PDB file of C-alpha atoms in Angstrom:
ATOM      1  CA  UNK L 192      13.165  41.228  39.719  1.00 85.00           C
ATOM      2  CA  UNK L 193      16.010  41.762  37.743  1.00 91.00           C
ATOM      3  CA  UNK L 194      14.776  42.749  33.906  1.00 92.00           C
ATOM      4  CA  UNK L 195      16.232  42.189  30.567  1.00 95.00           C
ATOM      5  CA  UNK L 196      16.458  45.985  30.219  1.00 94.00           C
ATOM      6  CA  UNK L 197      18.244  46.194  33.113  1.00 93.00           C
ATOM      7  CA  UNK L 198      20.893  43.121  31.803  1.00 96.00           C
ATOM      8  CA  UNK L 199      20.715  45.823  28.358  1.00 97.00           C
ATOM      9  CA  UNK L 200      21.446  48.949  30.311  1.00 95.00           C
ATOM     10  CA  UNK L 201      24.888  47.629  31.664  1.00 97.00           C
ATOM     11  CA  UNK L 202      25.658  45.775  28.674  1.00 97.00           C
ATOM     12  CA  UNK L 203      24.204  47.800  25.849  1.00 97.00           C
ATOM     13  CA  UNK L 204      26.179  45.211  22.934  1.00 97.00           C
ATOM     14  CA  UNK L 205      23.587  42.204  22.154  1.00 95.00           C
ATOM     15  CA  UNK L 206      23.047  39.581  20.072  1.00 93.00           C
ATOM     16  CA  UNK L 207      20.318  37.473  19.098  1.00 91.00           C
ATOM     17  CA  UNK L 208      16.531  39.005  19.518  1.00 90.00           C
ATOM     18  CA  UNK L 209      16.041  41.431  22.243  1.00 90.00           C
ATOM     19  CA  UNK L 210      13.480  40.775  24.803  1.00 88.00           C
ATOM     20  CA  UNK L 211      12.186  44.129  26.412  1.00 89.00           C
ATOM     21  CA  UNK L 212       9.693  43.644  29.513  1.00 89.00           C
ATOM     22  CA  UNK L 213      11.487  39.954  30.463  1.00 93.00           C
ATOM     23  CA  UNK L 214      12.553  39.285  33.491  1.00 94.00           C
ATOM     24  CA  UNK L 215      15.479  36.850  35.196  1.00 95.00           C
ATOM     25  CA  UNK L 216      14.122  34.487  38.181  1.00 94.00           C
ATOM     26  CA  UNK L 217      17.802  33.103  38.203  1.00 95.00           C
ATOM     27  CA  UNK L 218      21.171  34.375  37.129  1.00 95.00           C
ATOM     28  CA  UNK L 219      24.082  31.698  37.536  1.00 93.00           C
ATOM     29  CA  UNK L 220      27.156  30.336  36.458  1.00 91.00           C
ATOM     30  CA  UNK L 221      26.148  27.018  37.204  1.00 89.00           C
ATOM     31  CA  UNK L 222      23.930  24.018  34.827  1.00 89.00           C
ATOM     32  CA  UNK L 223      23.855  21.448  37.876  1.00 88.00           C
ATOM     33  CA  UNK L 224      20.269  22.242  38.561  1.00 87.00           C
ATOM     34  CA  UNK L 225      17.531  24.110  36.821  1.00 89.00           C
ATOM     35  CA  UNK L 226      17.619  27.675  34.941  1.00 92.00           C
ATOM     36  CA  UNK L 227      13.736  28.560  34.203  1.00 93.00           C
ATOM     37  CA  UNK L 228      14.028  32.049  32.971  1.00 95.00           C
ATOM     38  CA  UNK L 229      17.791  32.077  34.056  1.00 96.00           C
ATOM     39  CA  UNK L 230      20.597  34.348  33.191  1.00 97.00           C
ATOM     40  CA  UNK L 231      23.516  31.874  32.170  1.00 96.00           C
ATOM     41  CA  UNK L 232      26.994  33.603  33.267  1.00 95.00           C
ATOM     42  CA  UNK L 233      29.366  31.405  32.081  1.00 94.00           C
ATOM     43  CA  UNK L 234      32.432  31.052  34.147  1.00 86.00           C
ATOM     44  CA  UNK L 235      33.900  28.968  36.878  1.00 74.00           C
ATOM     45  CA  UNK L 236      34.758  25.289  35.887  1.00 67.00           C
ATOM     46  CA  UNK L 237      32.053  24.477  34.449  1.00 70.00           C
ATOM     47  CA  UNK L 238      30.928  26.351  31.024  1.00 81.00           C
ATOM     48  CA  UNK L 239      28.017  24.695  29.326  1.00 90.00           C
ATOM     49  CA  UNK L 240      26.004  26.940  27.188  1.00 93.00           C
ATOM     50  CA  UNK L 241      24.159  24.431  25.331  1.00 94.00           C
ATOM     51  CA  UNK L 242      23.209  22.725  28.726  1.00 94.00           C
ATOM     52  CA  UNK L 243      22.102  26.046  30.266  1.00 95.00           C
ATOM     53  CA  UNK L 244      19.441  26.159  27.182  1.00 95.00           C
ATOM     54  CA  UNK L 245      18.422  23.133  27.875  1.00 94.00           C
ATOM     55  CA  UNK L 246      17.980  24.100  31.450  1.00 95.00           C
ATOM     56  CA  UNK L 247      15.870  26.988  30.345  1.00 95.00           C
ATOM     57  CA  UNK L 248      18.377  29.947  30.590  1.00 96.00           C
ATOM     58  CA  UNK L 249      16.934  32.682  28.380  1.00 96.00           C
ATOM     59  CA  UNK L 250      19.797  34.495  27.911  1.00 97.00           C
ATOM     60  CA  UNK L 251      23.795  34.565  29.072  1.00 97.00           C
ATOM     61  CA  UNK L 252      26.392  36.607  28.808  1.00 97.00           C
ATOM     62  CA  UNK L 253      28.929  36.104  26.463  1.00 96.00           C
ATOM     63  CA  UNK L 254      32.947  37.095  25.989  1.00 95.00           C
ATOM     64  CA  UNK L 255      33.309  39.389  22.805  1.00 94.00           C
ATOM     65  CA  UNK L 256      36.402  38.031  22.210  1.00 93.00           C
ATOM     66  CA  UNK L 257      34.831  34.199  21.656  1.00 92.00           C
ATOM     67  CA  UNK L 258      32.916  33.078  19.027  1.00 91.00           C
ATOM     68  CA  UNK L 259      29.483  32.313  19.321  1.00 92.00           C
ATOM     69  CA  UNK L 260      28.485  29.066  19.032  1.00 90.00           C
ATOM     70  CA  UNK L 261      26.365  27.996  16.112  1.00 91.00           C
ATOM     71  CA  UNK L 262      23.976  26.180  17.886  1.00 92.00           C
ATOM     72  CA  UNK L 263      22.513  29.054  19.385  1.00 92.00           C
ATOM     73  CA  UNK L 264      19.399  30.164  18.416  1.00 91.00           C
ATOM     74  CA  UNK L 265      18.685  33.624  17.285  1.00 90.00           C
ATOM     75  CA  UNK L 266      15.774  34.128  19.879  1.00 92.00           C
ATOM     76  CA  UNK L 267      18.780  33.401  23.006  1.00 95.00           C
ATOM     77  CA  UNK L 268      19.854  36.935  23.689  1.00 96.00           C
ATOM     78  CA  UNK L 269      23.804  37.222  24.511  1.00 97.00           C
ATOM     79  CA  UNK L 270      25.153  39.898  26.439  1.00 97.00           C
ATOM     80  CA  UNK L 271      28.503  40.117  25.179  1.00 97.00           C
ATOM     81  CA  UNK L 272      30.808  41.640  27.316  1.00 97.00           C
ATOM     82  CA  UNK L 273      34.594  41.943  27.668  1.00 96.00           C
ATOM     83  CA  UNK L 274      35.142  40.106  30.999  1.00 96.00           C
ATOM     84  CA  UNK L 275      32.517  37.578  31.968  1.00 95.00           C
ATOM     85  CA  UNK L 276      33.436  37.553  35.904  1.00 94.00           C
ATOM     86  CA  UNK L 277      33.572  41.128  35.934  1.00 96.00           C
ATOM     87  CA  UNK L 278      30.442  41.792  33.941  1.00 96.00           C
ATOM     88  CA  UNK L 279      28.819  39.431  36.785  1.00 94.00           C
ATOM     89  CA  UNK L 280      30.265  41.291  39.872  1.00 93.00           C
ATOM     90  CA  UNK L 281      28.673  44.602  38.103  1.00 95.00           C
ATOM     91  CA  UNK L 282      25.292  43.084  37.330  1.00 95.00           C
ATOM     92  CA  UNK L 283      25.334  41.938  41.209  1.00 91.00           C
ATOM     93  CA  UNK L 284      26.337  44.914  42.376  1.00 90.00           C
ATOM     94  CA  UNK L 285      23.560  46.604  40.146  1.00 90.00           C
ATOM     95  CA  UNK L 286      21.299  44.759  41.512  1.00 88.00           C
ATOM     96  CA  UNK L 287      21.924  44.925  44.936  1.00 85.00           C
ATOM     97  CA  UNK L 288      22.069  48.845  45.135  1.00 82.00           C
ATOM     98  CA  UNK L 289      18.367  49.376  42.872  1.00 79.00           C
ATOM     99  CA  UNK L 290      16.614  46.704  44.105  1.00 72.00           C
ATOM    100  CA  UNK L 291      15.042  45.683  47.834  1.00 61.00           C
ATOM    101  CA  UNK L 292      12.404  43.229  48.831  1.00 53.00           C
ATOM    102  CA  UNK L 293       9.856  46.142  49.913  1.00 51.00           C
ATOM    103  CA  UNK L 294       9.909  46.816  46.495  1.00 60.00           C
ATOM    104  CA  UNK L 295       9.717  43.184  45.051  1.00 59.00           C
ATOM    105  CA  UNK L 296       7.382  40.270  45.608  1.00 64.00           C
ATOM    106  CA  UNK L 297       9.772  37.770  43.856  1.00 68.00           C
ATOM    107  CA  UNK L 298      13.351  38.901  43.818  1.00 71.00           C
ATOM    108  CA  UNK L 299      15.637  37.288  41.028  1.00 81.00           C
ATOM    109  CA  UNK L 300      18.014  34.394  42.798  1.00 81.00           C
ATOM    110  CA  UNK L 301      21.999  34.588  42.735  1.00 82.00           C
ATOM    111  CA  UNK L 302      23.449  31.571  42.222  1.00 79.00           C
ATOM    112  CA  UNK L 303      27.042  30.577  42.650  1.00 72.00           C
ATOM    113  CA  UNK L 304      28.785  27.584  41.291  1.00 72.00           C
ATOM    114  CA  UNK L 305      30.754  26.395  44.633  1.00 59.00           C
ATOM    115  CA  UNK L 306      30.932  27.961  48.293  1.00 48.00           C
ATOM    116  CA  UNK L 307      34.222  29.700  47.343  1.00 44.00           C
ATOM    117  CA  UNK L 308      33.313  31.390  44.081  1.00 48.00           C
ATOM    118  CA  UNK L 309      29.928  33.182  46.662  1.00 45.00           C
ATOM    119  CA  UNK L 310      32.346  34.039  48.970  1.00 46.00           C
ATOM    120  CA  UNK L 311      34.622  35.963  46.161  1.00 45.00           C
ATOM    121  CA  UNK L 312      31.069  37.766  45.019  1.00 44.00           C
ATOM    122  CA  UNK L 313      30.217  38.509  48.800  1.00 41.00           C
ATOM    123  CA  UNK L 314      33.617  40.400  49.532  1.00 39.00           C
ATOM    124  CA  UNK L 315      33.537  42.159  45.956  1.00 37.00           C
ATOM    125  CA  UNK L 316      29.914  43.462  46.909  1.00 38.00           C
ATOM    126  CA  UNK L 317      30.827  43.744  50.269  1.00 40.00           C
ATOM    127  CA  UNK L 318      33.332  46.480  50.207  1.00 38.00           C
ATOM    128  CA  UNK L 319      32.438  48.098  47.080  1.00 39.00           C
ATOM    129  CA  UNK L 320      28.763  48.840  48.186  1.00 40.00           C
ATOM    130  CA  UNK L 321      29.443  48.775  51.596  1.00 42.00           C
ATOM    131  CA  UNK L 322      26.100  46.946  52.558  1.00 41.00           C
ATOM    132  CA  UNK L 323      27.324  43.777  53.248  1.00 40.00           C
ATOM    133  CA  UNK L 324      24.890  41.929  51.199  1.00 39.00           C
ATOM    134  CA  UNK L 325      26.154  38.850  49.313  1.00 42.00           C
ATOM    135  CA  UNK L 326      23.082  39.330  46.214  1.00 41.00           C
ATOM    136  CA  UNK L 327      19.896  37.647  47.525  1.00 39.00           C
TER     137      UNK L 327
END
């Protein structure tokens, strides 16, 4: 499982209330299906924070450089982060390295937008870890 401490560790700047002992059963970019206890990453064609609240994201990361909406609510944690993409090839990558299935009942679920954006994340991982794991 992928915890919020974890999420806090890589990307120590926050705002919002902190939520130690949490955990992620989703991280994804996309709101075109459900988020319970999701990670919201917003990039790709489609950013929709409100929507990925809605959904029942519990968090997202967030650009520094963009102003946070007012609608959020002060117990929705953002990550903020300098490059949102980036920030998401690092938490996968994270991931991936500290994490297996023998260690794991329920591992937190990857989730890419569209077939091209996985395979972008799959050759990042790919030859940066050297595993060849795409993040499941």
């Amino acid at each position: 499982m992928l915890f919020y401490d974890d999420v806090k560790k890589l990307f120590p700047e926050t705002s919002g209330i902190h939520l130690p002992g949490f955990t992620f059963l989703v991280v994804s970019n996309s709101t075109s299906m459900g988020m319970e206890k999701g990670l919201y990453v917003p990039f790709g064609d489609e950013i929709n924070l409100f929507e990925s609240i809605d959904l029942g994201a519990i968090a997202s990361l967030w650009p520094k450089n963009k102003e946070v909406p007012s609608f959020v609510p002060n117990h929705f944690p953002l990550f903020m982060v300098e490059d949102v993409y980036k920030a998401y090839i690092d938490l996968l990558e994270d991931y991936t390295q500290n994490y297996n299935q023998e260690k794991w009942e329920i591992m937190t679920k990857f989730i890419f937008n569209s077939e091209s954006e996985r395979n972008q994340v799959t050759d990042v991982s790919s030859s940066e870890s050297g595993n060849g794991k795409g993040g499941e």
